[in-house]
PDB file of C-alpha atoms in Angstrom:
ATOM      1  CA  MET A  26     139.381 112.396  69.991  1.00  0.00           C
ATOM      2  CA  SER A  27     140.122 115.979  70.611  1.00  0.00           C
ATOM      3  CA  ASP A  28     137.055 118.646  69.829  1.00  0.00           C
ATOM      4  CA  SER A  29     139.669 120.697  68.089  1.00  0.00           C
ATOM      5  CA  LYS A  30     140.383 120.672  64.065  1.00  0.00           C
ATOM      6  CA  GLU A  31     144.239 120.072  64.644  1.00  0.00           C
ATOM      7  CA  LEU A  32     145.049 116.677  65.903  1.00  0.00           C
ATOM      8  CA  THR A  33     147.351 116.124  68.843  1.00  0.00           C
ATOM      9  CA  ILE A  34     150.273 113.984  68.192  1.00  0.00           C
ATOM     10  CA  ALA A  35     148.969 110.678  70.082  1.00  0.00           C
ATOM     11  CA  GLN A  36     146.200 111.139  67.623  1.00  0.00           C
ATOM     12  CA  LYS A  37     148.217 111.566  64.741  1.00  0.00           C
ATOM     13  CA  ALA A  38     150.547 108.639  65.550  1.00  0.00           C
ATOM     14  CA  ILE A  39     148.167 105.684  66.986  1.00  0.00           C
ATOM     15  CA  GLY A  40     144.439 107.391  66.518  1.00  0.00           C
ATOM     16  CA  ASP A  41     143.129 105.100  64.357  1.00  0.00           C
ATOM     17  CA  PHE A  42     145.006 102.224  65.969  1.00  0.00           C
ATOM     18  CA  ALA A  43     144.460 102.770  69.320  1.00  0.00           C
ATOM     19  CA  PRO A  44     141.786 105.182  70.447  1.00  0.00           C
ATOM     20  CA  LYS A  45     141.504 104.654  74.000  1.00  0.00           C
ATOM     21  CA  LEU A  46     145.010 105.187  74.713  1.00  0.00           C
ATOM     22  CA  VAL A  47     145.241 108.096  72.885  1.00  0.00           C
ATOM     23  CA  GLU A  48     141.990 108.899  74.698  1.00  0.00           C
ATOM     24  CA  LEU A  49     144.222 108.181  77.893  1.00  0.00           C
ATOM     25  CA  THR A  50     147.124 110.314  76.727  1.00  0.00           C
ATOM     26  CA  ASP A  51     145.673 113.606  75.864  1.00  0.00           C
ATOM     27  CA  LYS A  52     142.623 113.410  78.658  1.00  0.00           C
ATOM     28  CA  VAL A  53     144.336 112.044  81.609  1.00  0.00           C
ATOM     29  CA  LEU A  54     148.200 112.417  80.712  1.00  0.00           C
ATOM     30  CA  PHE A  55     148.242 115.595  79.028  1.00  0.00           C
ATOM     31  CA  GLY A  56     144.881 117.018  80.604  1.00  0.00           C
ATOM     32  CA  ASP A  57     145.208 116.901  83.765  1.00  0.00           C
ATOM     33  CA  VAL A  58     148.571 115.245  85.185  1.00  0.00           C
ATOM     34  CA  TRP A  59     150.956 117.826  83.068  1.00  0.00           C
ATOM     35  CA  LYS A  60     148.490 120.394  84.538  1.00  0.00           C
ATOM     36  CA  ARG A  61     148.727 119.745  88.293  1.00  0.00           C
ATOM     37  CA  GLU A  62     150.391 122.458  90.346  1.00  0.00           C
ATOM     38  CA  GLY A  63     153.521 121.996  91.822  1.00  0.00           C
ATOM     39  CA  LEU A  64     155.586 120.964  89.111  1.00  0.00           C
ATOM     40  CA  SER A  65     156.053 123.877  86.462  1.00  0.00           C
ATOM     41  CA  PRO A  66     156.043 122.360  82.809  1.00  0.00           C
ATOM     42  CA  ARG A  67     159.659 122.875  82.585  1.00  0.00           C
ATOM     43  CA  ASP A  68     160.199 120.659  85.448  1.00  0.00           C
ATOM     44  CA  ARG A  69     158.319 118.330  84.431  1.00  0.00           C
ATOM     45  CA  SER A  70     159.938 118.003  80.982  1.00  0.00           C
ATOM     46  CA  LEU A  71     163.148 117.699  82.718  1.00  0.00           C
ATOM     47  CA  ILE A  72     161.945 114.562  84.907  1.00  0.00           C
ATOM     48  CA  THR A  73     159.850 112.947  81.955  1.00  0.00           C
ATOM     49  CA  VAL A  74     163.216 113.683  79.328  1.00  0.00           C
ATOM     50  CA  ALA A  75     165.461 111.817  82.085  1.00  0.00           C
ATOM     51  CA  SER A  76     162.845 109.058  82.883  1.00  0.00           C
ATOM     52  CA  LEU A  77     162.896 108.211  78.922  1.00  0.00           C
ATOM     53  CA  ILE A  78     166.687 108.488  78.779  1.00  0.00           C
ATOM     54  CA  THR A  79     166.998 106.170  82.114  1.00  0.00           C
ATOM     55  CA  GLY A  80     164.230 103.698  80.778  1.00  0.00           C
ATOM     56  CA  GLY A  81     166.767 103.663  77.293  1.00  0.00           C
ATOM     57  CA  ASN A  82     162.776 104.726  75.244  1.00  0.00           C
ATOM     58  CA  THR A  83     164.889 107.336  72.550  1.00  0.00           C
ATOM     59  CA  GLN A  84     161.728 106.198  70.512  1.00  0.00           C
ATOM     60  CA  GLN A  85     159.406 108.602  72.925  1.00  0.00           C
ATOM     61  CA  LEU A  86     162.536 111.258  73.852  1.00  0.00           C
ATOM     62  CA  LYS A  87     161.691 113.357  69.919  1.00  0.00           C
ATOM     63  CA  ASN A  88     158.623 114.777  71.149  1.00  0.00           C
ATOM     64  CA  HIS A  89     159.403 115.155  74.494  1.00  0.00           C
ATOM     65  CA  LEU A  90     162.833 117.197  74.008  1.00  0.00           C
ATOM     66  CA  HIS A  91     160.488 119.472  71.627  1.00  0.00           C
ATOM     67  CA  LEU A  92     158.107 119.904  74.662  1.00  0.00           C
ATOM     68  CA  ALA A  93     161.043 120.355  76.570  1.00  0.00           C
ATOM     69  CA  LYS A  94     162.479 123.783  74.883  1.00  0.00           C
ATOM     70  CA  GLN A  95     158.450 124.690  74.453  1.00  0.00           C
ATOM     71  CA  ASN A  96     158.717 124.590  77.804  1.00  0.00           C
ATOM     72  CA  GLY A  97     161.821 126.818  78.822  1.00  0.00           C
ATOM     73  CA  LEU A  98     164.533 124.332  78.712  1.00  0.00           C
ATOM     74  CA  SER A  99     167.431 125.122  76.841  1.00  0.00           C
ATOM     75  CA  GLU A 100     169.569 122.578  74.386  1.00  0.00           C
ATOM     76  CA  GLU A 101     172.393 123.238  76.499  1.00  0.00           C
ATOM     77  CA  GLU A 102     170.342 122.341  79.502  1.00  0.00           C
ATOM     78  CA  LEU A 103     169.124 118.796  78.007  1.00  0.00           C
ATOM     79  CA  ILE A 104     172.382 118.059  77.540  1.00  0.00           C
ATOM     80  CA  GLU A 105     173.898 118.918  80.714  1.00  0.00           C
ATOM     81  CA  ALA A 106     171.387 116.718  81.837  1.00  0.00           C
ATOM     82  CA  MET A 107     172.031 113.986  79.782  1.00  0.00           C
ATOM     83  CA  THR A 108     175.579 114.011  80.411  1.00  0.00           C
ATOM     84  CA  HIS A 109     174.723 113.867  84.237  1.00  0.00           C
ATOM     85  CA  LEU A 110     172.819 110.878  83.700  1.00  0.00           C
ATOM     86  CA  ALA A 111     175.994 109.403  82.279  1.00  0.00           C
ATOM     87  CA  PHE A 112     176.618 108.277  85.946  1.00  0.00           C
ATOM     88  CA  TYR A 113     173.551 107.675  87.211  1.00  0.00           C
ATOM     89  CA  ALA A 114     171.578 105.647  84.262  1.00  0.00           C
ATOM     90  CA  GLY A 115     174.469 104.154  82.340  1.00  0.00           C
ATOM     91  CA  TRP A 116     176.851 105.270  79.589  1.00  0.00           C
ATOM     92  CA  PRO A 117     175.313 103.380  76.537  1.00  0.00           C
ATOM     93  CA  LYS A 118     171.925 105.158  77.841  1.00  0.00           C
ATOM     94  CA  ALA A 119     173.390 108.312  77.680  1.00  0.00           C
ATOM     95  CA  MET A 120     175.301 108.100  74.493  1.00  0.00           C
ATOM     96  CA  SER A 121     172.204 106.854  72.719  1.00  0.00           C
ATOM     97  CA  ALA A 122     170.002 109.582  73.677  1.00  0.00           C
ATOM     98  CA  ILE A 123     172.804 112.279  73.462  1.00  0.00           C
ATOM     99  CA  MET A 124     173.339 110.796  69.802  1.00  0.00           C
ATOM    100  CA  PHE A 125     169.709 111.024  69.424  1.00  0.00           C
ATOM    101  CA  ALA A 126     169.141 114.678  70.540  1.00  0.00           C
ATOM    102  CA  LYS A 127     172.278 115.818  68.361  1.00  0.00           C
ATOM    103  CA  ASP A 128     169.817 114.576  65.272  1.00  0.00           C
ATOM    104  CA  VAL A 129     166.955 116.024  66.312  1.00  0.00           C
ATOM    105  CA  PHE A 130     168.811 119.722  67.310  1.00  0.00           C
ATOM    106  CA  THR A 131     170.216 119.636  63.992  1.00  0.00           C
ATOM    107  CA  SER A 132     167.378 119.225  62.049  1.00  0.00           C
ATOM    108  CA  GLU A 133     165.369 121.780  63.670  1.00  0.00           C
ATOM    109  CA  LYS A 134     168.095 124.525  62.267  1.00  0.00           C
TER     110      LYS A 134
END
């Protein structure tokens, strides 16, 4: 796990249950892949949110919506991306994502 005192999201969620997956998430995915040059964190967040929506993986969407906002995407841009995806990923997936995002965004206010 991490050397820092603050636990990562993965550590909090599954650290005691699946420590190797946490290690890969923290060190490889977020410690390496997300840090690579070539795409900005903002672009990586937009791609990740779109990928989660197209795959119907709304359970992973909450943390990535928060991360997307930290990386510079506005709620309006995320909503627009979900609206656009309705025509490429499917209406039900986009509607599920938009309803989920509405709950996430309104709970933050």
